[in-house]
Short mmCIF file of C-alpha atoms and ligand atoms in Angstrom, two decimals:
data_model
loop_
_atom_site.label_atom_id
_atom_site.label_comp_id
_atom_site.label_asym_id
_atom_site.label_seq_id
_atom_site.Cartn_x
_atom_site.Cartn_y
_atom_site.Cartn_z
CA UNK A 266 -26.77 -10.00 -3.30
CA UNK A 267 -27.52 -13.80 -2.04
CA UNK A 268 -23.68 -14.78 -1.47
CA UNK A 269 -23.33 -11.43 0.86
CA UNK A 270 -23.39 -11.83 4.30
CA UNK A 271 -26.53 -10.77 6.36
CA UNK A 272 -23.47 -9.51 8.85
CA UNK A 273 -22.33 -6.84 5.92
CA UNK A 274 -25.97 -5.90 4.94
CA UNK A 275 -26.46 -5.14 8.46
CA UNK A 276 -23.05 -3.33 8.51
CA UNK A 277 -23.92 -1.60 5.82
CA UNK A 278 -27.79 -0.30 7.23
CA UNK A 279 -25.53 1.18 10.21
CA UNK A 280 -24.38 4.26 7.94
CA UNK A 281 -25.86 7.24 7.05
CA UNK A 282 -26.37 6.53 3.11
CA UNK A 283 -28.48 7.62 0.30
CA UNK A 284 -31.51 5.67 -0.52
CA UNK A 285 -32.31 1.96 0.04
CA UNK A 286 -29.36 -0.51 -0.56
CA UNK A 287 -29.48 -2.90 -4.30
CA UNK A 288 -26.55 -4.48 -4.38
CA UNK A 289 -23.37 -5.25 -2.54
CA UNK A 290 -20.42 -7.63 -3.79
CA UNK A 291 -16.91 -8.24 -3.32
CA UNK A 292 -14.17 -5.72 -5.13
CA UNK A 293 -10.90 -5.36 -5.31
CA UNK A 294 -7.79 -6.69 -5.00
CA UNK A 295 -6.41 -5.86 -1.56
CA UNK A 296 -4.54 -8.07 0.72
CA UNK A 297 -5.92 -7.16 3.68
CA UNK A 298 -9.03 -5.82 4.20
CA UNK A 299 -12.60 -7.45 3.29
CA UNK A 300 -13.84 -4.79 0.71
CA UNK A 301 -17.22 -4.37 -0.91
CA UNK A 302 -19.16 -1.93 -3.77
CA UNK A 303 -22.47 -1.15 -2.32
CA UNK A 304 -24.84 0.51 -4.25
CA UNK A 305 -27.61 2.35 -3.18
CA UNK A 306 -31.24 4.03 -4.62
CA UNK A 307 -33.55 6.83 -4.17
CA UNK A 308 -35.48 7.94 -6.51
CA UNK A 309 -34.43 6.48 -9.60
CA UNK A 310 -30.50 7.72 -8.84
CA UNK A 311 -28.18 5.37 -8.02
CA UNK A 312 -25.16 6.12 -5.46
CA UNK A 313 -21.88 4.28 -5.21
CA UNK A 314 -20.21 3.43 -2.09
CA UNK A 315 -16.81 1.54 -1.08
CA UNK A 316 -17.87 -0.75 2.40
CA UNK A 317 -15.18 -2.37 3.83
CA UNK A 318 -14.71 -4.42 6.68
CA UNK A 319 -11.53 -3.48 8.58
CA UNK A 320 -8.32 -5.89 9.12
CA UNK A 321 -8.53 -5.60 12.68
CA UNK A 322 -5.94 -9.24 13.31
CA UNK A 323 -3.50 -6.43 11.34
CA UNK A 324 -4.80 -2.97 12.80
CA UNK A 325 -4.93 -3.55 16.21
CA UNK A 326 -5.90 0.16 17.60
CA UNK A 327 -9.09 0.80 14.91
CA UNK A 328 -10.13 3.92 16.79
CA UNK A 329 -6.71 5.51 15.92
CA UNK A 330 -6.52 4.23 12.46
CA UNK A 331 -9.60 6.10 11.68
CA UNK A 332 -8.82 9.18 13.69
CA UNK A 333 -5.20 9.13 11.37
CA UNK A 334 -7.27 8.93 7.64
CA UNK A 335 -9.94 11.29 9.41
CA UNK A 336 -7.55 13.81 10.12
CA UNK A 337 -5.90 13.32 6.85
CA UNK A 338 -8.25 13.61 4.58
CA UNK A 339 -10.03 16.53 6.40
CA UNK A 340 -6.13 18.27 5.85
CA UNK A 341 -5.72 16.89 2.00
CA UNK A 342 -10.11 18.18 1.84
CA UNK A 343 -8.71 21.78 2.81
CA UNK A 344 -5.32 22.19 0.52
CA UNK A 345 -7.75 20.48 -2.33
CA UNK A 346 -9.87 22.95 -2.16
CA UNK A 347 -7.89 26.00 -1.80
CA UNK A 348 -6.49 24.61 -5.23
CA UNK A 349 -9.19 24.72 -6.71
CA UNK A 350 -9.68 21.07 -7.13
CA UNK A 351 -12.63 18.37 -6.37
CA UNK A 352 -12.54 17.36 -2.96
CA UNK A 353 -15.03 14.44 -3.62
CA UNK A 354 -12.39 12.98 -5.79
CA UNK A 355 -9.00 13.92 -4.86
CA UNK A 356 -9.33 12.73 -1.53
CA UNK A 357 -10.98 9.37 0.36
CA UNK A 358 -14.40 10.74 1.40
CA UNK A 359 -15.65 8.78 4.69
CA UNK A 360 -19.24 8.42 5.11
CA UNK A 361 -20.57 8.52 8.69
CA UNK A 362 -22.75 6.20 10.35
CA UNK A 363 -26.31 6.93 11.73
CA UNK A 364 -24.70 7.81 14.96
CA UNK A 365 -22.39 9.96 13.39
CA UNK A 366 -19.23 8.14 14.29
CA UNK A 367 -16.48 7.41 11.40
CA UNK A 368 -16.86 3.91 11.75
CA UNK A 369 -19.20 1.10 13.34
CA UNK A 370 -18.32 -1.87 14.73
CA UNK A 371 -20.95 -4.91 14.65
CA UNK A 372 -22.58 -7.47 17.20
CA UNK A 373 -19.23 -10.08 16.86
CA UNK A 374 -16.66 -7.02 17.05
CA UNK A 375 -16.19 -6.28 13.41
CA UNK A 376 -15.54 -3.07 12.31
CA UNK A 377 -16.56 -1.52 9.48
CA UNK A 378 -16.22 2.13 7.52
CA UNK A 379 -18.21 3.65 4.11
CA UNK A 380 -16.30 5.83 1.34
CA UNK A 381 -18.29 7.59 -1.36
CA UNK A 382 -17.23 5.31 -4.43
CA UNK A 383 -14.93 7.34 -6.81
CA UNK A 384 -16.63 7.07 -10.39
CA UNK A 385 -14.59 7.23 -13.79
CA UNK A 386 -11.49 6.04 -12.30
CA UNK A 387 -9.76 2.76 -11.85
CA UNK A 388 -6.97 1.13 -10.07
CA UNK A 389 -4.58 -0.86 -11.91
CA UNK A 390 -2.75 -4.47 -10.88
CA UNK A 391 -0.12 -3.52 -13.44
CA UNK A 392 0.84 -0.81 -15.88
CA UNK A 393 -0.61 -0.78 -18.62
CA UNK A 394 0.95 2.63 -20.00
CA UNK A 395 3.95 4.14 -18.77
CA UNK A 396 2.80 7.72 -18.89
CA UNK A 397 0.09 6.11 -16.15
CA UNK A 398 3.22 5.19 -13.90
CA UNK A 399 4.57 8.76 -14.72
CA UNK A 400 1.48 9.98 -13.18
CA UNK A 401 1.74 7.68 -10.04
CA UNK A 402 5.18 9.14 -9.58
CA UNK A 403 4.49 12.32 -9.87
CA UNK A 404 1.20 11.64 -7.43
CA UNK A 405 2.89 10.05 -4.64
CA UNK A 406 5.87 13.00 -4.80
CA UNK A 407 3.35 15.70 -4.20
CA UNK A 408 1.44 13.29 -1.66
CA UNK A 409 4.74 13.71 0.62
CA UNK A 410 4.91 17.43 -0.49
CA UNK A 411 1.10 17.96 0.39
CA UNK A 412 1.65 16.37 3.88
CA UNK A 413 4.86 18.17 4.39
CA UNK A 414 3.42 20.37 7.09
CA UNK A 415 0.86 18.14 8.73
CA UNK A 416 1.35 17.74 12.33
CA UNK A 417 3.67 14.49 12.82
CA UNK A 418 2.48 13.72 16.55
CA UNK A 419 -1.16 13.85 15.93
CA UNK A 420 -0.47 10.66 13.68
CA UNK A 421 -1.10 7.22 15.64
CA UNK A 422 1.33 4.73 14.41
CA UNK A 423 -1.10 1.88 12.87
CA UNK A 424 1.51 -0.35 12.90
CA UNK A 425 4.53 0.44 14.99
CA UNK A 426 7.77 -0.80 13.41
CA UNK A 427 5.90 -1.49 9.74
CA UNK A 428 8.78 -0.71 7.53
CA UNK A 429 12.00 -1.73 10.18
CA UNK A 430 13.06 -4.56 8.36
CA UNK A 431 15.77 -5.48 10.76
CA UNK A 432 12.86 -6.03 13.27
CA UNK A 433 11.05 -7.69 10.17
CA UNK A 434 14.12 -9.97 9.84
CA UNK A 435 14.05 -10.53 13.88
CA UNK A 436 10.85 -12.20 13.58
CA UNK A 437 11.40 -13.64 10.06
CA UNK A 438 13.95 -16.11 12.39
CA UNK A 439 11.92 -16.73 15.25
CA UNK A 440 9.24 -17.62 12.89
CA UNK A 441 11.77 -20.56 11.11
CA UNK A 442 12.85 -21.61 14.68
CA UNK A 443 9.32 -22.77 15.38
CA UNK A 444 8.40 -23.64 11.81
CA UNK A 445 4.74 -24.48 13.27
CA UNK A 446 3.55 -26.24 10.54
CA UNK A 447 6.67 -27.70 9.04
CA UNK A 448 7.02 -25.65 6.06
CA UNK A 449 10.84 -24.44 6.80
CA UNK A 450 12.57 -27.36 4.85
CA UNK A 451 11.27 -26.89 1.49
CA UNK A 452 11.93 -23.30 1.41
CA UNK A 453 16.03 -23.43 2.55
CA UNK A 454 17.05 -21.34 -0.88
CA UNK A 455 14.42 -18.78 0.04
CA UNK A 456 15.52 -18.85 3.69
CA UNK A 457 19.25 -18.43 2.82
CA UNK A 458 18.97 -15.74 -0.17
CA UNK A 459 17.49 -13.32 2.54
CA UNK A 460 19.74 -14.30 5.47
CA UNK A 461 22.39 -13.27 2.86
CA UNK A 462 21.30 -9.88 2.82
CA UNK A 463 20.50 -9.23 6.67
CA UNK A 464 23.56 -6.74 7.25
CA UNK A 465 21.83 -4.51 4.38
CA UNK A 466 19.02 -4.18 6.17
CA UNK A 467 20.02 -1.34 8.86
CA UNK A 468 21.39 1.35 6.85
CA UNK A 469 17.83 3.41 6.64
CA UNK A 470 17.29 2.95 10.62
CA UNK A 471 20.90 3.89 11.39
CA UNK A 472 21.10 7.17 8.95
CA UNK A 473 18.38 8.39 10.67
CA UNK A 474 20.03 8.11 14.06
CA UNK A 475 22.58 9.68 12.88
CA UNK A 476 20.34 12.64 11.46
CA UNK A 477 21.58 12.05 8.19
CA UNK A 478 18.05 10.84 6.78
CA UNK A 479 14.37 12.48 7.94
CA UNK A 480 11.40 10.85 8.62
CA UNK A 481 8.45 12.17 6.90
CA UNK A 482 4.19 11.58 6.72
CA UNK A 483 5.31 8.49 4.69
CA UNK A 484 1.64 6.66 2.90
CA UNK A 485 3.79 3.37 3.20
CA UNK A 486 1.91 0.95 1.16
CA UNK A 487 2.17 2.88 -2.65
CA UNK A 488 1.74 0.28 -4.54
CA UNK A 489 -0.16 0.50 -7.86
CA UNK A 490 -3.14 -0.83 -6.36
CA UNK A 491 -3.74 2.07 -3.95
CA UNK A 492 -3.49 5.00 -6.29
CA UNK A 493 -6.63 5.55 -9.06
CA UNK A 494 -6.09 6.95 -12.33
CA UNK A 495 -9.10 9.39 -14.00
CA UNK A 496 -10.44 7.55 -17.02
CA UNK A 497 -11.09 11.10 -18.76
CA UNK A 498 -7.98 12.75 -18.04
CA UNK A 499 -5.37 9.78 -17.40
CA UNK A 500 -4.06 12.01 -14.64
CA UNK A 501 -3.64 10.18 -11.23
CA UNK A 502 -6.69 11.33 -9.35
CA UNK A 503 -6.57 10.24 -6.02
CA UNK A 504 -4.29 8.13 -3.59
CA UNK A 505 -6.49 5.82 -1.25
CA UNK A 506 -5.58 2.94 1.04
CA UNK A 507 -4.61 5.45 4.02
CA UNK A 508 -4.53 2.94 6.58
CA UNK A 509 -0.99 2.99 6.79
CA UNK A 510 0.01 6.58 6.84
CA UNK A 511 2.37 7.33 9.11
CA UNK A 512 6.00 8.72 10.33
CA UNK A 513 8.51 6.63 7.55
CA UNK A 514 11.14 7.14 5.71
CA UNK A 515 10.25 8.75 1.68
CA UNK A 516 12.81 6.36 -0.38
CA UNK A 517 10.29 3.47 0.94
CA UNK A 518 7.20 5.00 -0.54
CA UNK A 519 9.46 5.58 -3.73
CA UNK A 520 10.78 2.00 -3.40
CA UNK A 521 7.55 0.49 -3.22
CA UNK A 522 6.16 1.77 -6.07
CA UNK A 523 9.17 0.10 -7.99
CA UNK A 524 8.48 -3.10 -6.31
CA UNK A 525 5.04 -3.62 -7.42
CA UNK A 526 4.97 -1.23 -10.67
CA UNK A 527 8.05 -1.71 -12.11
CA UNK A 528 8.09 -5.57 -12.00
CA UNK A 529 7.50 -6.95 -15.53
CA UNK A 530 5.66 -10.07 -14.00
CA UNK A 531 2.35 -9.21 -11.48
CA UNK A 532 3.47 -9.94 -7.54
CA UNK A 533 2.11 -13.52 -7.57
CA UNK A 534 3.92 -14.67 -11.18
CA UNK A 535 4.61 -18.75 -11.28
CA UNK A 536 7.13 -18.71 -13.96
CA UNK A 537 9.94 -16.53 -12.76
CA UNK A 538 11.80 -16.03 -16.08
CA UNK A 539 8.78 -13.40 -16.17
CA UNK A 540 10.38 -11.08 -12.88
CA UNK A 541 12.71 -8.72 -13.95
CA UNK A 542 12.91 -5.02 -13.20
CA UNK A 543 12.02 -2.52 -15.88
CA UNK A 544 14.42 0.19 -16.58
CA UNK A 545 11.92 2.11 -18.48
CA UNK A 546 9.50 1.73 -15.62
CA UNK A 547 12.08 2.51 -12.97
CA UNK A 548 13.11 5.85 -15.15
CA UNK A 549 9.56 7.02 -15.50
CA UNK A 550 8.36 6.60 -12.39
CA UNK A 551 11.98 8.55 -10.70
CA UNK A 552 11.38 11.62 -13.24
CA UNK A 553 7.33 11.85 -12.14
CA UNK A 554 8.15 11.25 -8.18
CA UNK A 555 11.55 13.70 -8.43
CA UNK A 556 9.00 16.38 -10.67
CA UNK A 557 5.93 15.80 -7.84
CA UNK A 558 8.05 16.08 -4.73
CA UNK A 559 9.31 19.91 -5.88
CA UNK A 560 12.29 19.86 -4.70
CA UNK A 561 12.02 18.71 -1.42
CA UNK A 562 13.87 15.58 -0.96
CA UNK A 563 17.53 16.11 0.64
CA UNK A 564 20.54 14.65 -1.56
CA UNK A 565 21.00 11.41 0.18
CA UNK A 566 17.06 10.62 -0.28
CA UNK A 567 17.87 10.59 -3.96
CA UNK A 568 20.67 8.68 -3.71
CA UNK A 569 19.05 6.04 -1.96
CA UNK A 570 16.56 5.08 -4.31
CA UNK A 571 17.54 2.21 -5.57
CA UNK A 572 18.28 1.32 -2.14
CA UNK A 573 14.44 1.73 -1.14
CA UNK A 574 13.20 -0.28 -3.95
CA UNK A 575 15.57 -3.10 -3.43
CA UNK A 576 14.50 -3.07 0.58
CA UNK A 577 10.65 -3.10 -0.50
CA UNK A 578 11.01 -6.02 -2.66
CA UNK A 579 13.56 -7.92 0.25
CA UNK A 580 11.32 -6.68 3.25
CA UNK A 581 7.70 -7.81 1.18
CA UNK A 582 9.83 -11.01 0.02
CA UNK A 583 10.25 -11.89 3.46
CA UNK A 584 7.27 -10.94 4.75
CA UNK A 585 5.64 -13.16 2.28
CA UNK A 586 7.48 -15.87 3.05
CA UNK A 587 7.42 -15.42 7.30
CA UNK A 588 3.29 -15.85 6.69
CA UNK A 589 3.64 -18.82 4.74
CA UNK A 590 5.39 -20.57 7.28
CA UNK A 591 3.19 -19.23 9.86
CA UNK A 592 0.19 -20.81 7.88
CA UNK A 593 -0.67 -17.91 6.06
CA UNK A 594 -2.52 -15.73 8.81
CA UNK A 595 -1.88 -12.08 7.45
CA UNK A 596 -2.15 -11.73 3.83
CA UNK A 597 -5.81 -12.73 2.00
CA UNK A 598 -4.75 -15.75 -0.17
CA UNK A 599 -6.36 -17.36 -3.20
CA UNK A 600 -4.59 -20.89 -3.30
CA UNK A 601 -2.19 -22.90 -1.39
CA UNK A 602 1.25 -21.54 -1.98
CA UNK A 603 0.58 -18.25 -2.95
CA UNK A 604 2.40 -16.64 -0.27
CA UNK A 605 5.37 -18.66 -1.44
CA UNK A 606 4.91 -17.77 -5.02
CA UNK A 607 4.95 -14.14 -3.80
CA UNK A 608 7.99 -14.58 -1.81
CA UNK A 609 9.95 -15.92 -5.01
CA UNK A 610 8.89 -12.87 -7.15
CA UNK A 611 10.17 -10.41 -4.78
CA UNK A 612 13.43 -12.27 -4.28
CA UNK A 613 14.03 -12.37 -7.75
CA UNK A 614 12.98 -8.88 -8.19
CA UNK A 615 16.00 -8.16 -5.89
CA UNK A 616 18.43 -10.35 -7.85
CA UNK A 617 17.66 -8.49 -11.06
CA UNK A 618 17.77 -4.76 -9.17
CA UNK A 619 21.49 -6.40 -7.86
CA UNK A 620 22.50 -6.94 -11.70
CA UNK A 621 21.08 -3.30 -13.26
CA UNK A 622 22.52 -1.41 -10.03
CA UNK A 623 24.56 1.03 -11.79
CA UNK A 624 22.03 1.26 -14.20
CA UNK A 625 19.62 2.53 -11.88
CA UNK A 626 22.21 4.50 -10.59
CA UNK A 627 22.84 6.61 -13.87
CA UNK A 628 19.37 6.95 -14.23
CA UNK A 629 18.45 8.94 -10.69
CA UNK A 630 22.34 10.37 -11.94
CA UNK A 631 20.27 11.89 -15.07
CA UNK A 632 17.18 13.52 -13.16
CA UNK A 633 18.45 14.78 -9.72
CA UNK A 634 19.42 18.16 -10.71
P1 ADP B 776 -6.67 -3.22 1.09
O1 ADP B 776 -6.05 -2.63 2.32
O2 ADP B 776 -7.27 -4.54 1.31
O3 ADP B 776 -5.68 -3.19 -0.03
P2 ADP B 776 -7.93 -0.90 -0.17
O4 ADP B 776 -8.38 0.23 0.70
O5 ADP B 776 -6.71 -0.71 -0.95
O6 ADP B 776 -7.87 -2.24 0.72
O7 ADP B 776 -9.16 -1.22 -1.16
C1 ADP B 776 -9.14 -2.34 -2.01
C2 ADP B 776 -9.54 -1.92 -3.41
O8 ADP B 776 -10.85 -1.32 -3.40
C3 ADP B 776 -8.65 -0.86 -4.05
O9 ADP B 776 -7.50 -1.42 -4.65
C4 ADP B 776 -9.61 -0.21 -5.05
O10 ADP B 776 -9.70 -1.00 -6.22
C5 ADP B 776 -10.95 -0.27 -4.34
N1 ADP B 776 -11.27 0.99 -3.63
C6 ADP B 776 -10.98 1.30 -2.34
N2 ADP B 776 -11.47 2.51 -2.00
C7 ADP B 776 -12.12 2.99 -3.11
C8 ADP B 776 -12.89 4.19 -3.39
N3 ADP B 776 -13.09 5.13 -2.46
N4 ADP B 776 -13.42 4.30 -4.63
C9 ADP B 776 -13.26 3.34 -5.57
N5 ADP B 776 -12.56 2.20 -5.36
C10 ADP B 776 -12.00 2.01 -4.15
C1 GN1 B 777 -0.61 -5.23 1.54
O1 GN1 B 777 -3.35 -3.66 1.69
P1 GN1 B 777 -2.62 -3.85 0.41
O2 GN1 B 777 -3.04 -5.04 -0.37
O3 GN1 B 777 -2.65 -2.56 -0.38
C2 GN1 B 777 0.30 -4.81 2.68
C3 GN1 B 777 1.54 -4.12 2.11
C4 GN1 B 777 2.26 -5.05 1.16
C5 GN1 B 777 1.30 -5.46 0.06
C6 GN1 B 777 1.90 -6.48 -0.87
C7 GN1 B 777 -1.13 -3.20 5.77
O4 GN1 B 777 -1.07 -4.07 0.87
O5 GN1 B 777 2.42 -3.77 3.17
O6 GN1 B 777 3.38 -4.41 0.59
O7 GN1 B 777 0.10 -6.06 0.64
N1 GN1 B 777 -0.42 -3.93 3.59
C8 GN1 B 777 -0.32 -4.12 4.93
O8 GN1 B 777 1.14 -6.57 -2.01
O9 GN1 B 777 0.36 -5.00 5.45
MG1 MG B 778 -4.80 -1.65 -1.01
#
């Protein structure tokens, strides 16, 4: 415990937990937020808790965030139950502080929330069997299923505009124009392969003006990482990382999922002979998501599939590459170019989606009825 903070012990003592606090350390492999495993003692029983210290440069209305997963997870709590199922695991379980609120915010304005830890289950960086990425299909189709009738307009939007990649693209320019700390020059090829593909960017936005695509409780971030898998059963036991649930669009949490999971090479790869799309990945995942979601995805959804993964992988390529030449302010980084290294995974993820296009195509072709 010597390397943790006195600020995230003290965090920590602010929440209403089981028995005295042994050990805290870092965990995970999020890009955002600051998370920790605490783990606590009374009598001989140990407890398990996630602590993690919100992304509040990212989140900018905390108060809302929390309200969103509160109300969430109190709605997932409910249908969980009435299924039969075990709410404690199927769903993020926020612990309250001492004062009862959902989260607690310290001395230097850092705010902070408690999960009960879910046991017997684990996250993976990359798939490691492909009936685990059926499962994460078919787990992120119910998700949107499950949410289907939650109130829309009680959901704050935790980051308005987080999947508009024409905006993305906006300030993916303006970011080049000032090139604060001269990075811009090195990275022309990146620069022009997305330019290249900025009239692409619009068709989601401008189907749903024209009514022709709905916007649905969208988790928006569905990427392996944020989804655990039972050890015992090998079923996909419970989606976490709510912080971006919101209104979106459902081909982006399907295309996301393909980004990350369906990339042969991990999101940070050096040697980019490694990147390529998986077929077998992409046709696993599109038979669990079309099986989960029941039925409820209109036509053109379907059809835009390949459309949603390819935007993921542009829209994260580019967002990659806007923070390295902003000096890498947004996503957690573990060495000097990794932003850029990210960046050139994603873009080449694109190129190889461009080249197995109709194979992708024949593939939703084979499961949509
Ligand atoms: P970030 O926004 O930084 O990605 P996450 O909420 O995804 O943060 O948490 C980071 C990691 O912490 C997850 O990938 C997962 O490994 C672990 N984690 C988060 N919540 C829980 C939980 N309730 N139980 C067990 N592990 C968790
Ligand atoms: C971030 O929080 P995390 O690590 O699950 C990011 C996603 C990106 C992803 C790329 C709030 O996800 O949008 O796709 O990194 N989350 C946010 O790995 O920006
Ligand atoms: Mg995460």
């Amino acid at each position: 415990m010597d390397n943790i903070k006195e600020q995230t012990l003290k965090a920590a003592d602010a929440f209403a937990l089981k028995g005295q606090i042994k050990s805290c350390r870092s965990y995970g492999s999020g890009h955002i937020n600051h998370t920790f495993l605490l783990i606590c003692e009374e009598n001989g029983q140990e407890y398990f808790y996630i602590l993690q210290q919100i992304n509040h440069i990212v989140f900018k209305d905390i108060e809302g965030l929390m309200k969103n997963i509160k109300r969430v997870t109190s709605f997932l709590r409910n249908k969980i139950i009435e299924n039969h199922g075990n709410p404690d695991r199927e769903t993020l379980n926020l612990i309250p502080t001492k004062n009862g609120e959902n989260y607690y915010q310290d001395s230097q304005g850092y705010f902070w929330r408690v999960y009960l830890f879910i046991s017997h289950a684990i996250c993976y960086n990359k798939v490691e069997k492909p009936e685990d990425f059926y499962q994460v299909g078919k787990a992120f189709g119910e998700f949107q299923c499950l949410l289907a009738d939650f109130p829309t307009d009680e959901l704050v939007e935790t980051i308005p505009h987080f999947h508009n990649t024409p905006a993305r693209f906006v300030t993916f320019q303006n970011v080049i124009e000032k090139d604060i700390i001269g990075r811009a020059n090195e990275v022309q090829e990146e620069i022009r392969f997305i330019r290249e593909r900025e009239k692409e960017m619009s068709l989601a936005l401008s189907l749903q003006k024209q009514g022709k695509l709905p916007l649905r409780v969208s988790h928006n971030d569905t990427k392996l990482n944020n989804i655990m898998i039972d050890d015992i059963t090998g079923q996909a036991l419970c989606i976490i990382d709510l912080d971006t649930i919101m209104p979106g669009f459902s081909i982006f949490d399907y295309g996301d999922s393909i980004r990350f999971g369906a990339n042969t090479a991990a999101e940070d790869e050096k040697d980019l002979s490694k990147v390529s799309l998986s077929l077998s990945l992409f046709e696993i995942y599109t038979k669990g998501f079309l099986e989960g979601s029941q039925g409820s995805l209109k036509e053109i959804e379907i059809k835009l599939f390949p459309y949603g993964a390819k935007m993921m992988a542009l829209e994260c390529g580019m967002r990659f590459l806007t923070d390295y030449l902003e000096g890498d302010i947004y996503f957690h980084i573990s060495r000097g170019e990794h932003n850029l290294d990210r960046c050139r995974t994603q873009l080449a993820l694109v190129a190889d989606m461009e080249r197995k296009w109709t194979d992708m195509e024949t593939i939703i072709q084979k499961y949509r009825n």
